[in-house]
JSON list of C-alpha atoms in Angstrom, two decimals:
[
{"chain": "A", "resi": 1, "resn": "UNK", "atom": "CA", "xyz": [45.22, 2.33, -56.36]},
{"chain": "A", "resi": 2, "resn": "UNK", "atom": "CA", "xyz": [44.96, 3.80, -52.89]},
{"chain": "A", "resi": 3, "resn": "UNK", "atom": "CA", "xyz": [41.30, 4.56, -53.29]},
{"chain": "A", "resi": 4, "resn": "UNK", "atom": "CA", "xyz": [38.73, 2.08, -52.19]},
{"chain": "A", "resi": 5, "resn": "UNK", "atom": "CA", "xyz": [35.57, 1.78, -54.09]},
{"chain": "A", "resi": 6, "resn": "UNK", "atom": "CA", "xyz": [32.41, 1.87, -52.04]},
{"chain": "A", "resi": 7, "resn": "UNK", "atom": "CA", "xyz": [30.04, -0.92, -52.71]},
{"chain": "A", "resi": 8, "resn": "UNK", "atom": "CA", "xyz": [26.52, 0.28, -53.19]},
{"chain": "A", "resi": 9, "resn": "UNK", "atom": "CA", "xyz": [23.99, -2.37, -52.44]},
{"chain": "A", "resi": 10, "resn": "UNK", "atom": "CA", "xyz": [20.72, -2.47, -54.24]},
{"chain": "A", "resi": 11, "resn": "UNK", "atom": "CA", "xyz": [17.85, -2.69, -51.80]},
{"chain": "A", "resi": 12, "resn": "UNK", "atom": "CA", "xyz": [14.65, -4.32, -52.80]},
{"chain": "A", "resi": 13, "resn": "UNK", "atom": "CA", "xyz": [11.18, -3.84, -51.32]},
{"chain": "A", "resi": 14, "resn": "UNK", "atom": "CA", "xyz": [11.34, -6.89, -49.05]},
{"chain": "A", "resi": 15, "resn": "UNK", "atom": "CA", "xyz": [14.42, -5.49, -47.26]},
{"chain": "A", "resi": 16, "resn": "UNK", "atom": "CA", "xyz": [12.70, -2.14, -46.90]},
{"chain": "A", "resi": 17, "resn": "UNK", "atom": "CA", "xyz": [9.56, -3.76, -45.49]},
{"chain": "A", "resi": 18, "resn": "UNK", "atom": "CA", "xyz": [11.50, -5.93, -43.03]},
{"chain": "A", "resi": 19, "resn": "UNK", "atom": "CA", "xyz": [13.46, -2.89, -41.91]},
{"chain": "A", "resi": 20, "resn": "UNK", "atom": "CA", "xyz": [10.23, -0.94, -41.35]},
{"chain": "A", "resi": 21, "resn": "UNK", "atom": "CA", "xyz": [8.74, -3.86, -39.45]},
{"chain": "A", "resi": 22, "resn": "UNK", "atom": "CA", "xyz": [11.80, -4.14, -37.21]},
{"chain": "A", "resi": 23, "resn": "UNK", "atom": "CA", "xyz": [11.80, -0.40, -36.63]},
{"chain": "A", "resi": 24, "resn": "UNK", "atom": "CA", "xyz": [8.10, -0.34, -35.74]},
{"chain": "A", "resi": 25, "resn": "UNK", "atom": "CA", "xyz": [8.57, -3.34, -33.42]},
{"chain": "A", "resi": 26, "resn": "UNK", "atom": "CA", "xyz": [11.41, -1.55, -31.65]},
{"chain": "A", "resi": 27, "resn": "UNK", "atom": "CA", "xyz": [9.35, 1.62, -31.33]},
{"chain": "A", "resi": 28, "resn": "UNK", "atom": "CA", "xyz": [6.35, -0.37, -30.03]},
{"chain": "A", "resi": 29, "resn": "UNK", "atom": "CA", "xyz": [8.58, -2.03, -27.44]},
{"chain": "A", "resi": 30, "resn": "UNK", "atom": "CA", "xyz": [9.83, 1.39, -26.31]},
{"chain": "A", "resi": 31, "resn": "UNK", "atom": "CA", "xyz": [6.31, 2.77, -26.00]},
{"chain": "A", "resi": 32, "resn": "UNK", "atom": "CA", "xyz": [5.14, -0.40, -24.22]},
{"chain": "A", "resi": 33, "resn": "UNK", "atom": "CA", "xyz": [7.97, -0.04, -21.72]},
{"chain": "A", "resi": 34, "resn": "UNK", "atom": "CA", "xyz": [7.10, 3.58, -20.98]},
{"chain": "A", "resi": 35, "resn": "UNK", "atom": "CA", "xyz": [3.34, 2.98, -20.73]},
{"chain": "A", "resi": 36, "resn": "UNK", "atom": "CA", "xyz": [3.48, -0.39, -19.04]},
{"chain": "A", "resi": 37, "resn": "UNK", "atom": "CA", "xyz": [1.06, -1.97, -21.54]},
{"chain": "A", "resi": 38, "resn": "UNK", "atom": "CA", "xyz": [1.47, -4.26, -24.52]},
{"chain": "A", "resi": 39, "resn": "UNK", "atom": "CA", "xyz": [-0.81, -5.05, -27.45]},
{"chain": "A", "resi": 40, "resn": "UNK", "atom": "CA", "xyz": [-1.79, -8.32, -25.77]},
{"chain": "A", "resi": 41, "resn": "UNK", "atom": "CA", "xyz": [-2.02, -7.13, -22.15]},
{"chain": "A", "resi": 42, "resn": "UNK", "atom": "CA", "xyz": [-3.84, -3.86, -21.65]},
{"chain": "A", "resi": 43, "resn": "UNK", "atom": "CA", "xyz": [-7.02, -2.82, -19.82]},
{"chain": "A", "resi": 44, "resn": "UNK", "atom": "CA", "xyz": [-8.63, -1.58, -23.04]},
{"chain": "A", "resi": 45, "resn": "UNK", "atom": "CA", "xyz": [-8.62, -4.87, -24.98]},
{"chain": "A", "resi": 46, "resn": "UNK", "atom": "CA", "xyz": [-7.01, -3.08, -27.92]},
{"chain": "A", "resi": 47, "resn": "UNK", "atom": "CA", "xyz": [-4.72, -5.27, -30.01]},
{"chain": "A", "resi": 48, "resn": "UNK", "atom": "CA", "xyz": [-3.44, -2.20, -31.90]},
{"chain": "A", "resi": 49, "resn": "UNK", "atom": "CA", "xyz": [-2.72, -0.12, -28.80]},
{"chain": "A", "resi": 50, "resn": "UNK", "atom": "CA", "xyz": [0.91, 0.59, -29.55]},
{"chain": "A", "resi": 51, "resn": "UNK", "atom": "CA", "xyz": [0.35, 1.58, -33.18]},
{"chain": "A", "resi": 52, "resn": "UNK", "atom": "CA", "xyz": [-0.31, 5.26, -33.62]},
{"chain": "A", "resi": 53, "resn": "UNK", "atom": "CA", "xyz": [-3.87, 5.98, -34.72]},
{"chain": "A", "resi": 54, "resn": "UNK", "atom": "CA", "xyz": [-4.01, 7.66, -38.13]},
{"chain": "A", "resi": 55, "resn": "UNK", "atom": "CA", "xyz": [-7.02, 9.40, -39.57]},
{"chain": "A", "resi": 56, "resn": "UNK", "atom": "CA", "xyz": [-6.77, 8.78, -43.28]},
{"chain": "A", "resi": 57, "resn": "UNK", "atom": "CA", "xyz": [-9.16, 11.54, -44.34]},
{"chain": "A", "resi": 58, "resn": "UNK", "atom": "CA", "xyz": [-7.51, 14.07, -42.03]},
{"chain": "A", "resi": 59, "resn": "UNK", "atom": "CA", "xyz": [-4.10, 13.14, -43.42]},
{"chain": "A", "resi": 60, "resn": "UNK", "atom": "CA", "xyz": [-5.32, 13.65, -46.97]},
{"chain": "A", "resi": 61, "resn": "UNK", "atom": "CA", "xyz": [-6.43, 17.17, -46.08]},
{"chain": "A", "resi": 62, "resn": "UNK", "atom": "CA", "xyz": [-3.24, 18.01, -44.27]},
{"chain": "A", "resi": 63, "resn": "UNK", "atom": "CA", "xyz": [-0.93, 16.39, -46.81]},
{"chain": "A", "resi": 64, "resn": "UNK", "atom": "CA", "xyz": [-0.46, 19.72, -48.47]},
{"chain": "A", "resi": 65, "resn": "UNK", "atom": "CA", "xyz": [1.01, 21.02, -45.20]},
{"chain": "A", "resi": 66, "resn": "UNK", "atom": "CA", "xyz": [4.62, 19.93, -44.49]},
{"chain": "A", "resi": 67, "resn": "UNK", "atom": "CA", "xyz": [4.34, 20.70, -40.77]},
{"chain": "A", "resi": 68, "resn": "UNK", "atom": "CA", "xyz": [1.97, 17.79, -40.26]},
{"chain": "A", "resi": 69, "resn": "UNK", "atom": "CA", "xyz": [4.57, 15.14, -39.40]},
{"chain": "A", "resi": 70, "resn": "UNK", "atom": "CA", "xyz": [6.51, 17.52, -37.15]},
{"chain": "A", "resi": 71, "resn": "UNK", "atom": "CA", "xyz": [3.37, 18.58, -35.30]},
{"chain": "A", "resi": 72, "resn": "UNK", "atom": "CA", "xyz": [2.36, 14.95, -34.82]},
{"chain": "A", "resi": 73, "resn": "UNK", "atom": "CA", "xyz": [5.77, 14.06, -33.39]},
{"chain": "A", "resi": 74, "resn": "UNK", "atom": "CA", "xyz": [5.69, 17.06, -31.05]},
{"chain": "A", "resi": 75, "resn": "UNK", "atom": "CA", "xyz": [2.22, 16.10, -29.87]},
{"chain": "A", "resi": 76, "resn": "UNK", "atom": "CA", "xyz": [3.35, 12.53, -29.26]},
{"chain": "A", "resi": 77, "resn": "UNK", "atom": "CA", "xyz": [6.39, 13.71, -27.29]},
{"chain": "A", "resi": 78, "resn": "UNK", "atom": "CA", "xyz": [4.21, 16.08, -25.26]},
{"chain": "A", "resi": 79, "resn": "UNK", "atom": "CA", "xyz": [1.71, 13.30, -24.53]},
{"chain": "A", "resi": 80, "resn": "UNK", "atom": "CA", "xyz": [4.47, 10.97, -23.38]},
{"chain": "A", "resi": 81, "resn": "UNK", "atom": "CA", "xyz": [5.91, 13.65, -21.09]},
{"chain": "A", "resi": 82, "resn": "UNK", "atom": "CA", "xyz": [2.40, 14.37, -19.70]},
{"chain": "A", "resi": 83, "resn": "UNK", "atom": "CA", "xyz": [1.89, 10.67, -19.01]},
{"chain": "A", "resi": 84, "resn": "UNK", "atom": "CA", "xyz": [5.23, 10.56, -17.20]},
{"chain": "A", "resi": 85, "resn": "UNK", "atom": "CA", "xyz": [4.30, 13.64, -15.12]},
{"chain": "A", "resi": 86, "resn": "UNK", "atom": "CA", "xyz": [0.98, 12.08, -14.16]},
{"chain": "A", "resi": 87, "resn": "UNK", "atom": "CA", "xyz": [2.67, 8.83, -13.23]},
{"chain": "A", "resi": 88, "resn": "UNK", "atom": "CA", "xyz": [5.15, 10.71, -11.01]},
{"chain": "A", "resi": 89, "resn": "UNK", "atom": "CA", "xyz": [2.32, 12.67, -9.36]},
{"chain": "A", "resi": 90, "resn": "UNK", "atom": "CA", "xyz": [0.45, 9.44, -8.68]},
{"chain": "A", "resi": 91, "resn": "UNK", "atom": "CA", "xyz": [3.53, 7.85, -7.14]},
{"chain": "A", "resi": 92, "resn": "UNK", "atom": "CA", "xyz": [4.10, 10.95, -5.01]},
{"chain": "A", "resi": 93, "resn": "UNK", "atom": "CA", "xyz": [0.49, 10.90, -3.84]},
{"chain": "A", "resi": 94, "resn": "UNK", "atom": "CA", "xyz": [0.76, 7.19, -2.97]},
{"chain": "A", "resi": 95, "resn": "UNK", "atom": "CA", "xyz": [3.91, 7.89, -0.95]},
{"chain": "A", "resi": 96, "resn": "UNK", "atom": "CA", "xyz": [2.14, 10.73, 0.89]},
{"chain": "A", "resi": 97, "resn": "UNK", "atom": "CA", "xyz": [-0.83, 8.48, 1.66]},
{"chain": "A", "resi": 98, "resn": "UNK", "atom": "CA", "xyz": [1.48, 5.74, 2.97]},
{"chain": "A", "resi": 99, "resn": "UNK", "atom": "CA", "xyz": [3.26, 8.29, 5.14]},
{"chain": "A", "resi": 100, "resn": "UNK", "atom": "CA", "xyz": [-0.04, 9.61, 6.53]},
{"chain": "A", "resi": 101, "resn": "UNK", "atom": "CA", "xyz": [-1.18, 6.06, 7.26]},
{"chain": "A", "resi": 102, "resn": "UNK", "atom": "CA", "xyz": [2.12, 5.36, 9.04]},
{"chain": "A", "resi": 103, "resn": "UNK", "atom": "CA", "xyz": [1.66, 8.52, 11.16]},
{"chain": "A", "resi": 104, "resn": "UNK", "atom": "CA", "xyz": [-1.89, 7.46, 12.07]},
{"chain": "A", "resi": 105, "resn": "UNK", "atom": "CA", "xyz": [-0.67, 4.01, 13.04]},
{"chain": "A", "resi": 106, "resn": "UNK", "atom": "CA", "xyz": [2.11, 5.52, 15.19]},
{"chain": "A", "resi": 107, "resn": "UNK", "atom": "CA", "xyz": [-0.36, 7.83, 16.93]},
{"chain": "A", "resi": 108, "resn": "UNK", "atom": "CA", "xyz": [-2.72, 4.92, 17.59]},
{"chain": "A", "resi": 109, "resn": "UNK", "atom": "CA", "xyz": [0.15, 2.85, 18.98]},
{"chain": "A", "resi": 110, "resn": "UNK", "atom": "CA", "xyz": [1.07, 5.73, 21.34]},
{"chain": "A", "resi": 111, "resn": "UNK", "atom": "CA", "xyz": [-2.55, 6.07, 22.53]},
{"chain": "A", "resi": 112, "resn": "UNK", "atom": "CA", "xyz": [-2.73, 2.36, 23.18]},
{"chain": "A", "resi": 113, "resn": "UNK", "atom": "CA", "xyz": [0.59, 2.43, 25.06]},
{"chain": "A", "resi": 114, "resn": "UNK", "atom": "CA", "xyz": [-0.73, 5.22, 27.33]},
{"chain": "A", "resi": 115, "resn": "UNK", "atom": "CA", "xyz": [-3.99, 3.39, 27.99]},
{"chain": "A", "resi": 116, "resn": "UNK", "atom": "CA", "xyz": [-2.10, 0.14, 28.53]},
{"chain": "A", "resi": 117, "resn": "UNK", "atom": "CA", "xyz": [0.15, 1.90, 31.08]},
{"chain": "A", "resi": 118, "resn": "UNK", "atom": "CA", "xyz": [-2.94, 3.07, 33.02]},
{"chain": "A", "resi": 119, "resn": "UNK", "atom": "CA", "xyz": [-4.47, -0.39, 32.80]},
{"chain": "A", "resi": 120, "resn": "UNK", "atom": "CA", "xyz": [-1.23, -1.98, 34.01]},
{"chain": "A", "resi": 121, "resn": "UNK", "atom": "CA", "xyz": [-1.13, 0.34, 37.04]},
{"chain": "A", "resi": 122, "resn": "UNK", "atom": "CA", "xyz": [-4.73, -0.49, 37.89]},
{"chain": "A", "resi": 123, "resn": "UNK", "atom": "CA", "xyz": [-4.01, -4.19, 37.55]},
{"chain": "A", "resi": 124, "resn": "UNK", "atom": "CA", "xyz": [-1.01, -3.88, 39.90]},
{"chain": "A", "resi": 125, "resn": "UNK", "atom": "CA", "xyz": [-3.15, -2.04, 42.42]},
{"chain": "A", "resi": 126, "resn": "UNK", "atom": "CA", "xyz": [-5.88, -4.68, 42.14]},
{"chain": "A", "resi": 127, "resn": "UNK", "atom": "CA", "xyz": [-3.43, -7.54, 42.75]},
{"chain": "A", "resi": 128, "resn": "UNK", "atom": "CA", "xyz": [-1.97, -5.72, 45.75]},
{"chain": "A", "resi": 129, "resn": "UNK", "atom": "CA", "xyz": [-5.43, -5.24, 47.24]},
{"chain": "A", "resi": 130, "resn": "UNK", "atom": "CA", "xyz": [-6.28, -8.89, 46.62]},
{"chain": "A", "resi": 131, "resn": "UNK", "atom": "CA", "xyz": [-3.08, -9.97, 48.37]},
{"chain": "A", "resi": 132, "resn": "UNK", "atom": "CA", "xyz": [-4.00, -7.81, 51.36]},
{"chain": "A", "resi": 133, "resn": "UNK", "atom": "CA", "xyz": [-7.53, -9.27, 51.44]},
{"chain": "A", "resi": 134, "resn": "UNK", "atom": "CA", "xyz": [-6.20, -12.85, 51.30]},
{"chain": "A", "resi": 135, "resn": "UNK", "atom": "CA", "xyz": [-3.74, -12.12, 54.10]},
{"chain": "A", "resi": 136, "resn": "UNK", "atom": "CA", "xyz": [-6.52, -10.57, 56.21]},
{"chain": "A", "resi": 137, "resn": "UNK", "atom": "CA", "xyz": [-8.72, -13.64, 55.67]},
{"chain": "A", "resi": 138, "resn": "UNK", "atom": "CA", "xyz": [-5.88, -16.00, 56.63]},
{"chain": "A", "resi": 139, "resn": "UNK", "atom": "CA", "xyz": [-5.18, -13.93, 59.76]},
{"chain": "A", "resi": 140, "resn": "UNK", "atom": "CA", "xyz": [-8.85, -14.02, 60.76]},
{"chain": "A", "resi": 141, "resn": "UNK", "atom": "CA", "xyz": [-8.99, -17.82, 60.26]},
{"chain": "A", "resi": 142, "resn": "UNK", "atom": "CA", "xyz": [-5.68, -18.35, 62.13]},
{"chain": "A", "resi": 143, "resn": "UNK", "atom": "CA", "xyz": [-3.95, -19.83, 59.06]},
{"chain": "A", "resi": 144, "resn": "UNK", "atom": "CA", "xyz": [-1.01, -17.43, 59.04]},
{"chain": "A", "resi": 145, "resn": "UNK", "atom": "CA", "xyz": [1.89, -17.75, 56.67]},
{"chain": "A", "resi": 146, "resn": "UNK", "atom": "CA", "xyz": [5.26, -16.05, 57.16]},
{"chain": "A", "resi": 147, "resn": "UNK", "atom": "CA", "xyz": [4.34, -13.32, 54.69]},
{"chain": "A", "resi": 148, "resn": "UNK", "atom": "CA", "xyz": [1.19, -12.63, 56.65]},
{"chain": "A", "resi": 149, "resn": "UNK", "atom": "CA", "xyz": [3.27, -11.26, 59.57]},
{"chain": "A", "resi": 150, "resn": "UNK", "atom": "CA", "xyz": [4.41, -8.45, 57.29]},
{"chain": "A", "resi": 151, "resn": "UNK", "atom": "CA", "xyz": [0.87, -7.96, 56.06]},
{"chain": "A", "resi": 152, "resn": "UNK", "atom": "CA", "xyz": [-0.34, -7.87, 59.68]},
{"chain": "A", "resi": 153, "resn": "UNK", "atom": "CA", "xyz": [2.08, -5.08, 60.47]},
{"chain": "A", "resi": 154, "resn": "UNK", "atom": "CA", "xyz": [0.98, -3.15, 57.39]},
{"chain": "A", "resi": 155, "resn": "UNK", "atom": "CA", "xyz": [-2.69, -3.57, 58.29]},
{"chain": "A", "resi": 156, "resn": "UNK", "atom": "CA", "xyz": [-2.05, -2.31, 61.82]},
{"chain": "A", "resi": 157, "resn": "UNK", "atom": "CA", "xyz": [-0.20, 0.73, 60.48]},
{"chain": "A", "resi": 158, "resn": "UNK", "atom": "CA", "xyz": [-2.96, 1.47, 57.97]},
{"chain": "A", "resi": 159, "resn": "UNK", "atom": "CA", "xyz": [-5.67, 1.19, 60.61]},
{"chain": "A", "resi": 160, "resn": "UNK", "atom": "CA", "xyz": [-3.76, 3.53, 62.96]},
{"chain": "A", "resi": 161, "resn": "UNK", "atom": "CA", "xyz": [-3.38, 6.06, 60.14]},
{"chain": "A", "resi": 162, "resn": "UNK", "atom": "CA", "xyz": [-7.10, 5.90, 59.44]},
{"chain": "A", "resi": 163, "resn": "UNK", "atom": "CA", "xyz": [-7.86, 6.50, 63.11]},
{"chain": "A", "resi": 164, "resn": "UNK", "atom": "CA", "xyz": [-5.44, 9.41, 63.32]},
{"chain": "A", "resi": 165, "resn": "UNK", "atom": "CA", "xyz": [-6.82, 10.99, 60.19]},
{"chain": "A", "resi": 166, "resn": "UNK", "atom": "CA", "xyz": [-10.39, 10.67, 61.39]},
{"chain": "A", "resi": 167, "resn": "UNK", "atom": "CA", "xyz": [-9.56, 12.37, 64.74]},
{"chain": "A", "resi": 168, "resn": "UNK", "atom": "CA", "xyz": [-8.44, 15.54, 63.02]},
{"chain": "A", "resi": 169, "resn": "UNK", "atom": "CA", "xyz": [-11.30, 15.78, 60.60]},
{"chain": "A", "resi": 170, "resn": "UNK", "atom": "CA", "xyz": [-14.01, 18.26, 61.35]},
{"chain": "A", "resi": 171, "resn": "UNK", "atom": "CA", "xyz": [-17.36, 16.71, 60.76]}
]
């Protein structure tokens, strides 16, 4: 009485077919996930893309060989691993290109910063010269402002320096 009797269920062809269909759908979903394509959406327009291609005549010839299925599975696994390696190489190459582009952009930014620094110095010098010229004009026209007294002193000092420098030059 302690033994339980196992129930053996009779399977019919419809169960077997539905099981095969579910298994192939699961396998197709796995392949689609790894490749990134589906039967409906792929660049090749192939509605049977995820189904393995089978050469009927070739299979008939190789049916006598039992290694056929094993070889086919090994080939499929090798192909999938090759596809994954290629995908990784492509991603690595894209990362390298992005890094190179970033370096180029950084170098360009540095060059522009250097040239901008020179330009900024020249602009400062230009504004200083223009301020001196305006002060000189106001002094000559007797329209002095308080700041022009400082400018007048600076102009006198500069003119004295020019005279002193010209005295010691040998011509």
